[in-house]
Amino acid sequence: MTTLSAYAQVQLSALAASHQRRVMQESACEGTHLLRDGVQYLSFSGNDYLGLAQHPNVRAEAEAALRQYGAGAGASRLVTGNHPLYAPLEEALAASKQAEAALVFGSGYLANIGTIPALVGAKDIIFADKLVHACLLDGAQLSGASLKRFRHNDLAHLDVLLTEHRSQYKNALILVDHVYSMDGDIAPLDALSALARAHDAWLMVDDAHGLGMVKSDVPVDVWMGTLSKSAGSYGGYVIASQAVIDLLVNRARSVVFSTGLPPASCAAALAALNTIAREPERGQRALAHARNFAAALQLPEPQSAIVPLILGTEEAALAASEALKAQSILAVAIRPPTVPVGTARLRFTFSAAHSEAEVEQLIAAVTCAGLVRRTCAA
Ligand SMILES: *Cc1c(COP(=O)(O)O)cnc(C)c1O
């Protein structure tokens, strides 16, 4: 064994010992079901909240783009990869927030790690919510700016940090998620926007789990999001003023030094955005499923299609996931470092594609697995 392989083995053993080792499992999607190891599971773990990844129109547009423009973009967008499907997609994104412009990136992750370092640097400071998504923190680190974390959704704490530190830096950027990915709760954008203004800070909001699900017309300097979740495709985006977008085209290294998206991904995303605009009831349906589920199990009322059931230890979360699998239901255990230590959980996500009967099936399975205090009917 090489020393590198030996090193990898030691690291993997340590992860396994703390129940944190992860493996990928092949999952073939069939509507709301997944096929894993030859077993069919009803899934409550995806992020395709509106059921658009499998939508006939979305597929058809992707197929047409593949036929017309080929499989790949062939180069970065600044060279020859800026194919004709980018412009309508970026126009639709900008229009969705009544903003001047938008820029599509290779993924949401690439959008965050490209945008943050393009806007702030060593003389600047970033204030980030304790629970923001990992890729905002990766972007913050790449930027070289100072970083302060404020307690989750705690504006008084953010105010204290801004008051204490803001004046020693040139520019300041506040980073929050719109809908928190592992808890499903929502950032108080109105108050955040006012606080940002009061302290001469810019506000950047990650809308990865909000698109098509939770509306907001609060003025925000930078909206960021993904085309890979409720838009059912792949890619990321930033919506901002024309000047900010033009700066990103020049400075965001994940745009400048990375190949454009496949035309089919852009076409699928545009078809999905059009469907979201035409059929706003899709988001309502996913939210209603989440609320019915939470109400039946006496969990707090969800503000999005994400409902956490916090179990504590990694072992407890893994055991709960296994207990549901035994009832043909897939709810993946979420463990540290994705969530704070001691808050390992099942994260249930609901989709417009789920039926009422499927949600009932989940309620019965969670109850009969003994995960909540409620009498099992079976
Ligand atoms: C998934 C996610 C991203 C990354 O988006 P991808 O398109 O999957 O790379 C960014 N932010 C949040 C909050 C996310 O949940």
Short mmCIF file of C-alpha atoms and ligand atoms in Angstrom, two decimals:
data_model
loop_
_atom_site.label_atom_id
_atom_site.label_comp_id
_atom_site.label_asym_id
_atom_site.label_seq_id
_atom_site.Cartn_x
_atom_site.Cartn_y
_atom_site.Cartn_z
CA MET A 1 0.00 0.00 0.00
CA THR A 2 1.30 3.51 -0.79
CA THR A 3 1.65 5.94 2.11
CA LEU A 4 -1.19 7.96 0.60
CA SER A 5 -3.55 4.97 0.56
CA ALA A 6 -2.51 4.10 4.11
CA TYR A 7 -3.24 7.68 5.14
CA ALA A 8 -6.68 7.48 3.51
CA GLN A 9 -7.43 4.20 5.33
CA VAL A 10 -6.59 5.73 8.71
CA GLN A 11 -8.82 8.74 8.03
CA LEU A 12 -11.69 6.50 6.89
CA SER A 13 -11.39 4.32 9.98
CA ALA A 14 -11.64 7.39 12.20
CA LEU A 15 -14.78 8.51 10.36
CA ALA A 16 -16.31 5.04 10.68
CA ALA A 17 -15.51 4.92 14.42
CA SER A 18 -17.48 8.13 14.97
CA HIS A 19 -20.38 7.00 12.71
CA GLN A 20 -19.52 9.77 10.25
CA ARG A 21 -18.27 7.72 7.32
CA ARG A 22 -20.43 8.28 4.25
CA VAL A 23 -20.85 6.21 1.12
CA MET A 24 -22.69 6.92 -2.11
CA GLN A 25 -25.51 4.60 -3.08
CA GLU A 26 -26.87 4.23 -6.56
CA SER A 27 -30.37 5.65 -6.59
CA ALA A 28 -32.53 5.38 -9.69
CA CYS A 29 -35.39 7.87 -9.57
CA GLU A 30 -38.92 6.81 -10.54
CA GLY A 31 -41.21 9.71 -9.73
CA THR A 32 -41.42 9.96 -5.94
CA HIS A 33 -39.78 6.53 -5.60
CA LEU A 34 -36.15 5.47 -5.70
CA LEU A 35 -34.67 2.14 -6.61
CA ARG A 36 -31.73 1.18 -4.36
CA ASP A 37 -30.13 -2.28 -4.33
CA GLY A 38 -33.17 -3.63 -6.15
CA VAL A 39 -35.55 -2.30 -3.49
CA GLN A 40 -38.10 0.41 -4.18
CA TYR A 41 -38.41 3.17 -1.59
CA LEU A 42 -40.81 6.06 -1.29
CA SER A 43 -38.40 9.00 -0.97
CA PHE A 44 -38.64 12.02 1.32
CA SER A 45 -35.03 13.08 0.90
CA GLY A 46 -34.76 14.82 -2.47
CA ASN A 47 -34.68 18.55 -3.19
CA ASP A 48 -36.85 18.38 -6.33
CA TYR A 49 -39.60 20.16 -4.37
CA LEU A 50 -41.82 20.90 -7.35
CA GLY A 51 -41.44 17.59 -9.16
CA LEU A 52 -39.90 19.35 -12.16
CA ALA A 53 -36.83 17.14 -12.72
CA GLN A 54 -39.16 14.53 -14.21
CA HIS A 55 -41.68 16.93 -15.78
CA PRO A 56 -42.50 16.07 -19.44
CA ASN A 57 -42.09 19.67 -20.63
CA VAL A 58 -38.79 20.10 -18.87
CA ARG A 59 -37.49 16.86 -20.35
CA ALA A 60 -38.74 17.78 -23.82
CA GLU A 61 -37.01 21.19 -23.77
CA ALA A 62 -33.77 19.56 -22.59
CA GLU A 63 -34.00 17.00 -25.41
CA ALA A 64 -34.63 19.67 -28.03
CA ALA A 65 -31.63 21.69 -26.83
CA LEU A 66 -29.44 18.61 -26.85
CA ARG A 67 -30.42 17.93 -30.48
CA GLN A 68 -29.97 21.54 -31.60
CA TYR A 69 -26.81 22.54 -29.72
CA GLY A 70 -25.09 19.28 -28.75
CA ALA A 71 -24.05 17.78 -25.45
CA GLY A 72 -21.58 20.35 -24.13
CA ALA A 73 -20.81 24.08 -24.23
CA GLY A 74 -17.28 23.39 -25.43
CA ALA A 75 -15.57 26.31 -23.66
CA SER A 76 -15.98 28.87 -20.91
CA ARG A 77 -18.66 31.49 -21.49
CA LEU A 78 -16.05 34.20 -22.09
CA VAL A 79 -14.48 32.16 -24.90
CA THR A 80 -17.07 30.37 -27.09
CA GLY A 81 -19.32 28.61 -24.54
CA ASN A 82 -21.99 31.31 -24.23
CA HIS A 83 -24.63 29.44 -26.25
CA PRO A 84 -28.00 31.05 -27.11
CA LEU A 85 -29.87 29.42 -24.21
CA TYR A 86 -28.12 31.54 -21.58
CA ALA A 87 -29.76 34.86 -22.46
CA PRO A 88 -33.42 33.82 -22.06
CA LEU A 89 -32.57 31.94 -18.86
CA GLU A 90 -30.81 34.95 -17.34
CA GLU A 91 -33.63 37.26 -18.41
CA ALA A 92 -36.17 35.00 -16.71
CA LEU A 93 -34.09 34.89 -13.53
CA ALA A 94 -33.65 38.68 -13.41
CA ALA A 95 -37.38 39.17 -14.06
CA SER A 96 -38.24 36.80 -11.20
CA LYS A 97 -36.82 39.38 -8.76
CA GLN A 98 -37.56 42.52 -10.80
CA ALA A 99 -33.79 42.97 -10.97
CA GLU A 100 -31.59 44.36 -13.72
CA ALA A 101 -29.54 41.28 -14.47
CA ALA A 102 -28.58 37.72 -13.63
CA LEU A 103 -25.60 35.46 -14.21
CA VAL A 104 -25.77 31.68 -14.49
CA PHE A 105 -22.91 29.64 -13.02
CA GLY A 106 -21.98 25.96 -13.34
CA SER A 107 -23.67 25.16 -10.01
CA GLY A 108 -24.88 26.82 -6.84
CA TYR A 109 -21.61 25.88 -5.19
CA LEU A 110 -19.64 27.53 -7.98
CA ALA A 111 -21.87 30.62 -7.76
CA ASN A 112 -21.04 31.09 -4.08
CA ILE A 113 -17.32 30.38 -4.25
CA GLY A 114 -17.04 32.65 -7.30
CA THR A 115 -19.22 35.54 -6.19
CA ILE A 116 -18.06 36.18 -2.62
CA PRO A 117 -14.33 36.59 -3.47
CA ALA A 118 -15.32 38.80 -6.43
CA LEU A 119 -17.09 41.22 -4.08
CA VAL A 120 -14.97 41.28 -0.92
CA GLY A 121 -11.29 40.80 -0.03
CA ALA A 122 -8.65 41.20 2.66
CA LYS A 123 -9.70 44.71 3.74
CA ASP A 124 -13.34 43.68 4.13
CA ILE A 125 -15.47 41.79 6.63
CA ILE A 126 -18.17 39.13 6.26
CA PHE A 127 -20.93 38.47 8.80
CA ALA A 128 -22.49 35.03 8.31
CA ASP A 129 -25.37 33.30 10.10
CA LYS A 130 -24.18 30.32 12.16
CA LEU A 131 -26.21 27.92 9.97
CA VAL A 132 -25.43 29.17 6.45
CA HIS A 133 -24.66 26.55 3.84
CA ALA A 134 -21.07 25.27 3.66
CA CYS A 135 -20.40 26.78 0.23
CA LEU A 136 -21.01 30.33 1.49
CA LEU A 137 -18.31 29.71 4.08
CA ASP A 138 -16.00 28.25 1.45
CA GLY A 139 -16.53 31.41 -0.60
CA ALA A 140 -15.89 33.55 2.48
CA GLN A 141 -12.64 31.72 3.16
CA LEU A 142 -11.47 32.06 -0.46
CA SER A 143 -12.13 35.80 -0.34
CA GLY A 144 -9.58 36.43 2.40
CA ALA A 145 -12.04 38.75 4.18
CA SER A 146 -12.41 38.60 7.97
CA LEU A 147 -15.33 36.43 9.06
CA LYS A 148 -17.69 36.80 12.03
CA ARG A 149 -20.55 34.37 12.70
CA PHE A 150 -23.79 35.49 14.34
CA ARG A 151 -26.20 33.22 16.17
CA HIS A 152 -28.82 31.72 13.92
CA ASN A 153 -31.45 34.32 12.90
CA ASP A 154 -30.35 36.45 15.89
CA LEU A 155 -30.45 40.02 14.61
CA ALA A 156 -29.57 41.52 17.98
CA HIS A 157 -26.34 39.52 17.88
CA LEU A 158 -25.64 40.61 14.30
CA ASP A 159 -26.26 44.21 15.34
CA VAL A 160 -23.73 43.89 18.17
CA LEU A 161 -21.11 42.41 15.83
CA LEU A 162 -21.71 45.07 13.17
CA THR A 163 -21.46 47.84 15.77
CA GLU A 164 -18.24 46.39 17.15
CA HIS A 165 -16.40 45.51 13.93
CA ARG A 166 -17.88 47.19 10.86
CA SER A 167 -15.96 50.47 11.10
CA GLN A 168 -12.51 48.81 11.00
CA TYR A 169 -13.12 47.47 7.49
CA LYS A 170 -13.69 48.92 4.06
CA ASN A 171 -16.71 46.93 2.86
CA ALA A 172 -19.01 44.55 4.72
CA LEU A 173 -21.08 41.63 3.42
CA ILE A 174 -23.83 39.81 5.32
CA LEU A 175 -24.45 36.19 4.28
CA VAL A 176 -27.68 34.34 5.03
CA ASP A 177 -29.76 31.52 3.60
CA HIS A 178 -33.34 32.41 2.70
CA VAL A 179 -34.64 28.99 3.75
CA TYR A 180 -32.21 27.07 5.97
CA SER A 181 -31.45 23.79 4.27
CA MET A 182 -31.33 21.47 7.30
CA ASP A 183 -33.98 23.19 9.47
CA GLY A 184 -36.42 24.59 6.94
CA ASP A 185 -36.86 27.88 8.77
CA ILE A 186 -36.69 31.29 7.10
CA ALA A 187 -34.40 34.29 7.53
CA PRO A 188 -36.07 37.59 8.58
CA LEU A 189 -35.07 39.34 5.35
CA ASP A 190 -36.94 42.59 6.02
CA ALA A 191 -35.10 43.19 9.26
CA LEU A 192 -31.80 41.96 7.81
CA SER A 193 -32.12 44.36 4.91
CA ALA A 194 -32.79 47.29 7.26
CA LEU A 195 -29.87 46.33 9.49
CA ALA A 196 -27.56 46.01 6.47
CA ARG A 197 -28.53 49.50 5.34
CA ALA A 198 -28.10 50.98 8.80
CA HIS A 199 -24.54 49.67 9.00
CA ASP A 200 -23.59 50.25 5.36
CA ALA A 201 -23.28 46.51 4.69
CA TRP A 202 -24.30 44.52 1.63
CA LEU A 203 -26.78 41.65 1.95
CA MET A 204 -26.36 38.40 0.01
CA VAL A 205 -29.11 35.77 0.30
CA ASP A 206 -28.77 32.12 -0.71
CA ASP A 207 -32.20 31.15 -2.09
CA ALA A 208 -31.33 27.51 -2.90
CA HIS A 209 -34.36 26.17 -1.00
CA GLY A 210 -36.63 29.18 -1.56
CA LEU A 211 -37.02 29.28 -5.34
CA GLY A 212 -40.63 28.50 -6.21
CA MET A 213 -41.33 27.74 -2.56
CA VAL A 214 -41.07 30.94 -0.51
CA LYS A 215 -41.62 34.35 -2.06
CA SER A 216 -39.81 37.52 -1.00
CA ASP A 217 -39.81 41.01 -2.46
CA VAL A 218 -37.38 42.41 0.10
CA PRO A 219 -34.64 44.47 -1.57
CA VAL A 220 -31.44 42.44 -1.43
CA ASP A 221 -28.07 43.37 -2.98
CA VAL A 222 -27.29 39.86 -4.19
CA TRP A 223 -29.71 36.96 -4.62
CA MET A 224 -27.99 33.66 -5.21
CA GLY A 225 -29.65 30.36 -5.99
CA THR A 226 -29.47 27.00 -7.67
CA LEU A 227 -31.14 25.49 -10.71
CA SER A 228 -30.47 22.04 -9.24
CA LYS A 229 -33.27 21.80 -6.67
CA SER A 230 -36.80 23.08 -7.29
CA ALA A 231 -35.84 24.00 -10.88
CA GLY A 232 -35.13 20.31 -11.47
CA SER A 233 -32.03 20.86 -13.62
CA TYR A 234 -28.44 21.80 -12.85
CA GLY A 235 -26.57 25.07 -12.44
CA GLY A 236 -26.43 28.09 -10.16
CA TYR A 237 -27.20 31.78 -10.49
CA VAL A 238 -26.78 35.26 -9.07
CA ILE A 239 -29.36 38.03 -9.50
CA ALA A 240 -28.18 41.62 -8.92
CA SER A 241 -27.76 45.03 -10.53
CA GLN A 242 -26.22 45.17 -14.01
CA ALA A 243 -22.99 46.66 -12.59
CA VAL A 244 -22.60 43.82 -10.06
CA ILE A 245 -23.27 41.20 -12.71
CA ASP A 246 -20.77 42.82 -15.10
CA LEU A 247 -18.18 42.80 -12.32
CA LEU A 248 -18.85 39.09 -11.68
CA VAL A 249 -18.37 38.33 -15.37
CA ASN A 250 -14.90 39.82 -15.01
CA ARG A 251 -13.94 38.69 -11.52
CA ALA A 252 -15.79 35.49 -10.57
CA ARG A 253 -13.11 32.88 -11.17
CA SER A 254 -15.64 30.04 -11.27
CA VAL A 255 -17.17 31.68 -14.36
CA VAL A 256 -13.96 32.84 -16.02
CA PHE A 257 -12.06 29.58 -15.60
CA SER A 258 -14.84 27.00 -15.96
CA THR A 259 -16.75 25.65 -18.94
CA GLY A 260 -20.33 26.79 -19.57
CA LEU A 261 -23.28 24.56 -18.71
CA PRO A 262 -24.52 22.00 -21.22
CA PRO A 263 -27.28 23.57 -23.36
CA ALA A 264 -29.76 20.93 -22.16
CA SER A 265 -29.28 22.03 -18.53
CA CYS A 266 -30.09 25.65 -19.43
CA ALA A 267 -33.12 24.63 -21.50
CA ALA A 268 -34.46 22.41 -18.71
CA ALA A 269 -33.99 25.20 -16.15
CA LEU A 270 -35.78 27.74 -18.33
CA ALA A 271 -38.70 25.36 -18.91
CA ALA A 272 -38.86 24.77 -15.15
CA LEU A 273 -38.84 28.52 -14.35
CA ASN A 274 -41.67 29.04 -16.82
CA THR A 275 -43.63 26.21 -15.18
CA ILE A 276 -43.02 27.71 -11.72
CA ALA A 277 -44.35 31.08 -12.93
CA ARG A 278 -47.42 29.48 -14.58
CA GLU A 279 -48.21 27.03 -11.77
CA PRO A 280 -47.48 28.69 -8.41
CA GLU A 281 -49.75 26.09 -6.76
CA ARG A 282 -46.91 23.55 -7.04
CA GLY A 283 -45.00 25.25 -4.21
CA GLN A 284 -48.20 25.50 -2.16
CA ARG A 285 -48.81 21.78 -2.56
CA ALA A 286 -45.33 20.82 -1.30
CA LEU A 287 -45.77 23.19 1.65
CA ALA A 288 -49.21 21.75 2.47
CA HIS A 289 -47.71 18.23 2.56
CA ALA A 290 -45.00 19.42 4.97
CA ARG A 291 -47.60 21.11 7.19
CA ASN A 292 -49.91 18.07 7.24
CA PHE A 293 -47.01 15.82 8.16
CA ALA A 294 -45.82 18.12 10.95
CA ALA A 295 -49.33 18.63 12.32
CA ALA A 296 -49.99 14.88 12.47
CA LEU A 297 -46.78 14.33 14.42
CA GLN A 298 -47.13 17.47 16.58
CA LEU A 299 -43.91 18.97 15.24
CA PRO A 300 -43.53 22.77 14.92
CA GLU A 301 -45.34 24.20 11.87
CA PRO A 302 -42.89 24.25 8.95
CA GLN A 303 -42.25 27.42 6.90
CA SER A 304 -40.97 25.48 3.90
CA ALA A 305 -41.02 21.96 2.45
CA ILE A 306 -38.22 20.88 4.81
CA VAL A 307 -39.13 19.25 8.14
CA PRO A 308 -36.33 18.16 10.50
CA LEU A 309 -36.80 15.48 13.14
CA ILE A 310 -33.83 16.02 15.44
CA LEU A 311 -32.64 12.81 17.09
CA GLY A 312 -29.32 13.81 18.65
CA THR A 313 -26.60 11.26 18.07
CA GLU A 314 -25.36 9.92 14.75
CA GLU A 315 -26.37 6.41 15.86
CA ALA A 316 -29.93 7.50 16.66
CA ALA A 317 -30.34 9.19 13.28
CA LEU A 318 -28.91 6.19 11.41
CA ALA A 319 -31.14 3.77 13.35
CA ALA A 320 -34.22 5.89 12.61
CA SER A 321 -33.37 5.96 8.92
CA GLU A 322 -32.99 2.15 8.94
CA ALA A 323 -36.32 1.73 10.74
CA LEU A 324 -38.04 3.71 7.98
CA LYS A 325 -36.19 1.79 5.28
CA ALA A 326 -37.65 -1.40 6.74
CA GLN A 327 -41.03 0.18 5.89
CA SER A 328 -39.91 1.06 2.33
CA ILE A 329 -39.40 4.73 3.10
CA LEU A 330 -36.22 6.65 2.41
CA ALA A 331 -35.34 9.51 4.76
CA VAL A 332 -31.58 9.93 4.82
CA ALA A 333 -29.85 10.56 8.17
CA ILE A 334 -28.14 13.96 8.28
CA ARG A 335 -25.08 14.00 10.51
CA PRO A 336 -22.25 16.32 11.51
CA PRO A 337 -20.46 18.11 9.91
CA THR A 338 -23.56 18.92 7.81
CA VAL A 339 -25.39 19.81 11.06
CA PRO A 340 -23.98 20.77 14.50
CA VAL A 341 -22.76 17.96 16.78
CA GLY A 342 -25.62 16.58 18.89
CA THR A 343 -28.30 17.51 16.34
CA ALA A 344 -28.12 14.54 13.95
CA ARG A 345 -31.51 14.19 12.38
CA LEU A 346 -33.82 12.88 9.74
CA ARG A 347 -34.56 15.62 7.23
CA PHE A 348 -37.89 15.06 5.50
CA THR A 349 -38.51 16.96 2.29
CA PHE A 350 -41.85 17.16 0.53
CA SER A 351 -42.55 17.55 -3.14
CA ALA A 352 -45.53 18.65 -5.19
CA ALA A 353 -45.16 15.23 -6.82
CA HIS A 354 -46.03 13.41 -3.58
CA SER A 355 -49.64 12.31 -3.21
CA GLU A 356 -51.70 12.78 -0.03
CA ALA A 357 -51.68 8.99 0.38
CA GLU A 358 -47.86 8.94 0.26
CA VAL A 359 -47.69 11.55 3.02
CA GLU A 360 -50.11 9.42 5.09
CA GLN A 361 -47.85 6.43 4.49
CA LEU A 362 -44.90 8.43 5.86
CA ILE A 363 -46.86 9.57 8.92
CA ALA A 364 -47.78 5.96 9.71
CA ALA A 365 -44.20 4.74 9.18
CA VAL A 366 -42.64 7.42 11.42
CA THR A 367 -45.22 6.65 14.10
CA CYS A 368 -44.79 2.89 13.92
CA ALA A 369 -40.99 3.24 14.00
CA GLY A 370 -41.50 4.84 17.43
CA LEU A 371 -39.79 8.08 16.38
CA VAL A 372 -42.52 10.30 17.85
CA ARG A 373 -44.94 9.99 20.75
CA ARG A 374 -48.05 8.80 18.95
CA THR A 375 -49.86 5.49 18.80
CA CYS A 376 -49.04 3.19 15.91
CA ALA A 377 -52.23 2.11 14.13
CA ALA A 378 -50.70 -1.01 12.55
C1 LIG B 1 -27.55 22.86 -2.51
C2 LIG B 1 -27.15 24.18 -1.99
C3 LIG B 1 -26.18 24.95 -2.64
C4 LIG B 1 -25.37 24.42 -3.79
O1 LIG B 1 -26.12 24.33 -4.96
P1 LIG B 1 -25.72 23.24 -6.07
O2 LIG B 1 -26.37 23.73 -7.30
O3 LIG B 1 -26.23 21.93 -5.60
O4 LIG B 1 -24.22 23.28 -6.15
C5 LIG B 1 -25.94 26.21 -2.17
N1 LIG B 1 -26.59 26.70 -1.10
C6 LIG B 1 -27.51 25.99 -0.43
C7 LIG B 1 -28.22 26.60 0.74
C8 LIG B 1 -27.81 24.70 -0.85
O5 LIG B 1 -28.70 23.98 -0.18
#
